[in-house]
Amino acid sequence: MAVCEKHTGLYKQLDEYIESVKDKKGMLINVLHRAQELFGWLPQEVQDHIAKKLNIPVSTVYGVVTFYNFFSTKPKGKHQIKVCLGTACYVKGADRVMERFLNELGVEESEVTQNGLFSVHGVRCLGACSMAPVVLIGEKDFYGKVTPDMVPEILKKYNKEGE
Ligand code: FES
């Protein structure tokens, strides 16, 4: 398979990182973190590449990737929308909030919008139950007491960033 220029650059950066941590304890996890940082997720080709570079079986790499839910084997949007589906949020209508996000964006759960800007993910308790239902966008944008009607306004903010 032909690798595009952008990806060649990413593989180069990944290889440099691998060289710098090779033979260090726990380096597989660090390498996977770095790869996910670079590629946004961990495609099969990248996992194969890492296994080859580290001279370990692909099944070992895959085992670690699937063990930690931090690692993703599916592409994600630039803005990951995490809708808490924990009990406290669920009883306050998180499922309807989730549904509204999916409808507004025209995607299924975990699918990336065509413009690459968003993906929506149901997650477990985010530790802010008093603000239920809770939505987290990216790493730090928390929204509490979210209603389905607030969803278009929330999305507008991130759509503007993409213009
Ligand atoms: S259940 Fe949603 S934040 Fe705890």
mmCIF file of C-alpha atoms and ligand atoms in Angstrom:
data_model
loop_
_atom_site.group_PDB
_atom_site.id
_atom_site.type_symbol
_atom_site.label_atom_id
_atom_site.label_comp_id
_atom_site.label_asym_id
_atom_site.label_seq_id
_atom_site.Cartn_x
_atom_site.Cartn_y
_atom_site.Cartn_z
ATOM 1 C CA MET A 1 0.000 0.000 0.000
ATOM 2 C CA ALA A 2 1.324 3.452 -0.915
ATOM 3 C CA VAL A 3 2.024 5.660 2.068
ATOM 4 C CA CYS A 4 1.191 9.344 1.578
ATOM 5 C CA GLU A 5 3.762 12.051 2.257
ATOM 6 C CA LYS A 6 2.149 13.126 5.512
ATOM 7 C CA HIS A 7 2.235 9.557 6.781
ATOM 8 C CA THR A 8 5.843 9.080 5.728
ATOM 9 C CA GLY A 9 6.677 12.028 7.990
ATOM 10 C CA LEU A 10 4.684 10.543 10.853
ATOM 11 C CA TYR A 11 6.375 7.154 10.486
ATOM 12 C CA LYS A 12 9.731 8.923 10.513
ATOM 13 C CA GLN A 13 8.878 10.696 13.763
ATOM 14 C CA LEU A 14 7.627 7.442 15.228
ATOM 15 C CA ASP A 15 10.831 5.634 14.257
ATOM 16 C CA GLU A 16 12.939 8.354 15.852
ATOM 17 C CA TYR A 17 10.942 7.978 19.037
ATOM 18 C CA ILE A 18 11.280 4.189 18.954
ATOM 19 C CA GLU A 19 15.054 4.557 18.625
ATOM 20 C CA SER A 20 15.142 6.854 21.652
ATOM 21 C CA VAL A 21 13.239 4.485 23.965
ATOM 22 C CA LYS A 22 14.269 1.115 22.583
ATOM 23 C CA ASP A 23 15.391 -1.322 25.310
ATOM 24 C CA LYS A 24 13.783 0.792 28.039
ATOM 25 C CA LYS A 25 11.295 -0.764 30.456
ATOM 26 C CA GLY A 26 7.632 -0.335 29.516
ATOM 27 C CA MET A 27 8.570 1.101 26.155
ATOM 28 C CA LEU A 28 5.787 -0.621 24.221
ATOM 29 C CA ILE A 29 3.139 1.441 26.008
ATOM 30 C CA ASN A 30 5.152 4.613 25.500
ATOM 31 C CA VAL A 31 5.604 3.847 21.817
ATOM 32 C CA LEU A 32 1.865 3.223 21.427
ATOM 33 C CA HIS A 33 1.090 6.508 23.198
ATOM 34 C CA ARG A 34 3.427 8.354 20.865
ATOM 35 C CA ALA A 35 1.945 6.608 17.815
ATOM 36 C CA GLN A 36 -1.581 7.545 18.865
ATOM 37 C CA GLU A 37 -0.468 11.126 19.435
ATOM 38 C CA LEU A 38 0.944 11.233 15.912
ATOM 39 C CA PHE A 39 -1.740 9.344 13.980
ATOM 40 C CA GLY A 40 -4.739 10.133 16.210
ATOM 41 C CA TRP A 41 -5.479 6.392 16.493
ATOM 42 C CA LEU A 42 -3.723 3.073 15.967
ATOM 43 C CA PRO A 43 -4.419 1.612 12.517
ATOM 44 C CA GLN A 44 -3.421 -2.006 11.909
ATOM 45 C CA GLU A 45 -0.522 -0.873 9.671
ATOM 46 C CA VAL A 46 0.922 1.181 12.502
ATOM 47 C CA GLN A 47 0.628 -1.735 14.932
ATOM 48 C CA ASP A 48 2.390 -3.994 12.393
ATOM 49 C CA HIS A 49 5.108 -1.396 11.959
ATOM 50 C CA ILE A 50 5.705 -1.121 15.715
ATOM 51 C CA ALA A 51 5.858 -4.903 16.112
ATOM 52 C CA LYS A 52 8.431 -5.105 13.336
ATOM 53 C CA LYS A 53 10.553 -2.289 14.719
ATOM 54 C CA LEU A 54 10.531 -3.707 18.239
ATOM 55 C CA ASN A 55 10.947 -7.232 16.999
ATOM 56 C CA ILE A 56 7.954 -8.542 18.918
ATOM 57 C CA PRO A 57 4.839 -10.422 17.744
ATOM 58 C CA VAL A 58 1.952 -8.327 16.390
ATOM 59 C CA SER A 59 -0.305 -10.232 18.790
ATOM 60 C CA THR A 60 1.622 -8.725 21.737
ATOM 61 C CA VAL A 61 1.086 -5.214 20.386
ATOM 62 C CA TYR A 62 -2.569 -5.912 19.700
ATOM 63 C CA GLY A 63 -3.009 -7.385 23.196
ATOM 64 C CA VAL A 64 -1.797 -4.158 24.808
ATOM 65 C CA VAL A 65 -3.823 -1.942 22.460
ATOM 66 C CA THR A 66 -7.054 -3.752 23.260
ATOM 67 C CA PHE A 67 -6.338 -4.058 27.000
ATOM 68 C CA TYR A 68 -6.212 -0.299 27.637
ATOM 69 C CA ASN A 69 -9.284 1.580 26.545
ATOM 70 C CA PHE A 70 -7.171 4.696 26.137
ATOM 71 C CA PHE A 71 -5.910 3.244 22.876
ATOM 72 C CA SER A 72 -8.148 3.438 19.862
ATOM 73 C CA THR A 73 -8.269 1.143 16.858
ATOM 74 C CA LYS A 74 -10.793 3.382 15.101
ATOM 75 C CA PRO A 75 -10.264 6.896 13.770
ATOM 76 C CA LYS A 76 -11.639 9.709 15.936
ATOM 77 C CA GLY A 77 -12.787 13.239 15.145
ATOM 78 C CA LYS A 78 -10.684 16.317 15.881
ATOM 79 C CA HIS A 79 -13.163 17.036 18.675
ATOM 80 C CA GLN A 80 -14.139 13.923 20.530
ATOM 81 C CA ILE A 81 -17.501 14.339 22.168
ATOM 82 C CA LYS A 82 -17.815 12.082 25.193
ATOM 83 C CA VAL A 83 -21.333 11.735 26.494
ATOM 84 C CA CYS A 84 -21.416 10.222 29.965
ATOM 85 C CA LEU A 85 -23.784 7.267 30.069
ATOM 86 C CA GLY A 86 -23.069 6.448 33.715
ATOM 87 C CA THR A 87 -26.082 5.831 35.962
ATOM 88 C CA ALA A 88 -26.466 9.380 37.354
ATOM 89 C CA CYS A 89 -26.292 10.878 33.874
ATOM 90 C CA TYR A 90 -28.435 8.203 32.316
ATOM 91 C CA VAL A 91 -31.355 8.744 34.708
ATOM 92 C CA LYS A 92 -31.200 12.469 33.914
ATOM 93 C CA GLY A 93 -31.585 11.848 30.170
ATOM 94 C CA ALA A 94 -28.043 11.339 28.839
ATOM 95 C CA ASP A 95 -29.403 8.955 26.209
ATOM 96 C CA ARG A 96 -31.481 11.773 24.706
ATOM 97 C CA VAL A 97 -28.444 14.075 24.723
ATOM 98 C CA MET A 98 -26.445 11.382 22.967
ATOM 99 C CA GLU A 99 -29.194 10.876 20.399
ATOM 100 C CA ARG A 100 -29.322 14.620 19.684
ATOM 101 C CA PHE A 101 -25.556 14.787 19.084
ATOM 102 C CA LEU A 102 -25.762 11.846 16.686
ATOM 103 C CA ASN A 103 -28.755 13.327 14.853
ATOM 104 C CA GLU A 104 -27.263 16.800 14.569
ATOM 105 C CA LEU A 105 -24.022 15.386 13.172
ATOM 106 C CA GLY A 106 -25.623 12.609 11.091
ATOM 107 C CA VAL A 107 -23.289 9.907 12.383
ATOM 108 C CA GLU A 108 -23.441 6.669 14.330
ATOM 109 C CA GLU A 109 -21.660 6.336 17.661
ATOM 110 C CA SER A 110 -17.826 6.338 17.219
ATOM 111 C CA GLU A 111 -18.120 7.292 13.533
ATOM 112 C CA VAL A 112 -16.240 10.396 12.361
ATOM 113 C CA THR A 113 -18.140 13.208 10.596
ATOM 114 C CA GLN A 114 -17.171 13.691 6.944
ATOM 115 C CA ASN A 115 -15.294 16.904 7.703
ATOM 116 C CA GLY A 116 -13.252 15.011 10.290
ATOM 117 C CA LEU A 117 -14.266 17.456 13.021
ATOM 118 C CA PHE A 118 -16.360 15.314 15.352
ATOM 119 C CA SER A 119 -16.927 11.850 16.694
ATOM 120 C CA VAL A 120 -19.342 10.979 19.491
ATOM 121 C CA HIS A 121 -18.588 8.387 22.151
ATOM 122 C CA GLY A 122 -20.629 7.051 25.057
ATOM 123 C CA VAL A 123 -18.403 6.780 28.147
ATOM 124 C CA ARG A 124 -18.649 5.665 31.762
ATOM 125 C CA CYS A 125 -18.903 8.009 34.767
ATOM 126 C CA LEU A 126 -16.765 11.107 34.288
ATOM 127 C CA GLY A 127 -16.741 11.823 38.016
ATOM 128 C CA ALA A 128 -18.989 14.884 37.915
ATOM 129 C CA CYS A 129 -22.327 13.229 38.740
ATOM 130 C CA SER A 130 -23.714 16.306 40.554
ATOM 131 C CA MET A 131 -23.690 18.049 37.169
ATOM 132 C CA ALA A 132 -25.483 15.217 35.348
ATOM 133 C CA PRO A 133 -25.939 14.806 32.459
ATOM 134 C CA VAL A 134 -22.332 15.576 31.638
ATOM 135 C CA VAL A 135 -20.558 15.951 28.295
ATOM 136 C CA LEU A 136 -16.811 16.291 27.813
ATOM 137 C CA ILE A 137 -15.413 17.643 24.550
ATOM 138 C CA GLY A 138 -11.725 17.058 23.949
ATOM 139 C CA GLU A 139 -9.713 16.766 27.134
ATOM 140 C CA LYS A 140 -11.061 19.645 29.162
ATOM 141 C CA ASP A 141 -14.307 21.240 27.946
ATOM 142 C CA PHE A 142 -16.870 20.059 30.477
ATOM 143 C CA TYR A 143 -20.569 20.761 30.030
ATOM 144 C CA GLY A 144 -22.970 20.040 32.890
ATOM 145 C CA LYS A 145 -26.752 19.684 33.119
ATOM 146 C CA VAL A 146 -26.858 19.319 29.352
ATOM 147 C CA THR A 147 -30.249 19.121 27.660
ATOM 148 C CA PRO A 148 -30.829 17.979 24.065
ATOM 149 C CA ASP A 149 -31.751 21.562 23.141
ATOM 150 C CA MET A 150 -28.310 22.809 24.199
ATOM 151 C CA VAL A 151 -26.580 20.521 21.705
ATOM 152 C CA PRO A 152 -26.767 22.759 18.571
ATOM 153 C CA GLU A 153 -25.314 25.714 20.525
ATOM 154 C CA ILE A 154 -22.470 23.593 21.869
ATOM 155 C CA LEU A 155 -21.634 22.291 18.394
ATOM 156 C CA LYS A 156 -21.698 25.786 16.907
ATOM 157 C CA LYS A 157 -18.730 26.796 19.022
ATOM 158 C CA TYR A 158 -16.539 24.026 17.582
ATOM 159 C CA ASN A 159 -17.867 24.404 14.045
ATOM 160 C CA LYS A 160 -16.695 28.022 14.145
ATOM 161 C CA GLU A 161 -13.199 26.877 15.072
ATOM 162 C CA GLY A 162 -13.174 24.693 11.979
ATOM 163 C CA GLU A 163 -13.991 27.605 9.604
HETATM 164 S S1 FES B 1 -22.561 9.232 35.936
HETATM 165 FE FE1 FES B 1 -22.070 10.833 34.594
HETATM 166 S S2 FES B 1 -20.573 11.944 35.629
HETATM 167 FE FE2 FES B 1 -20.996 10.295 36.937
#
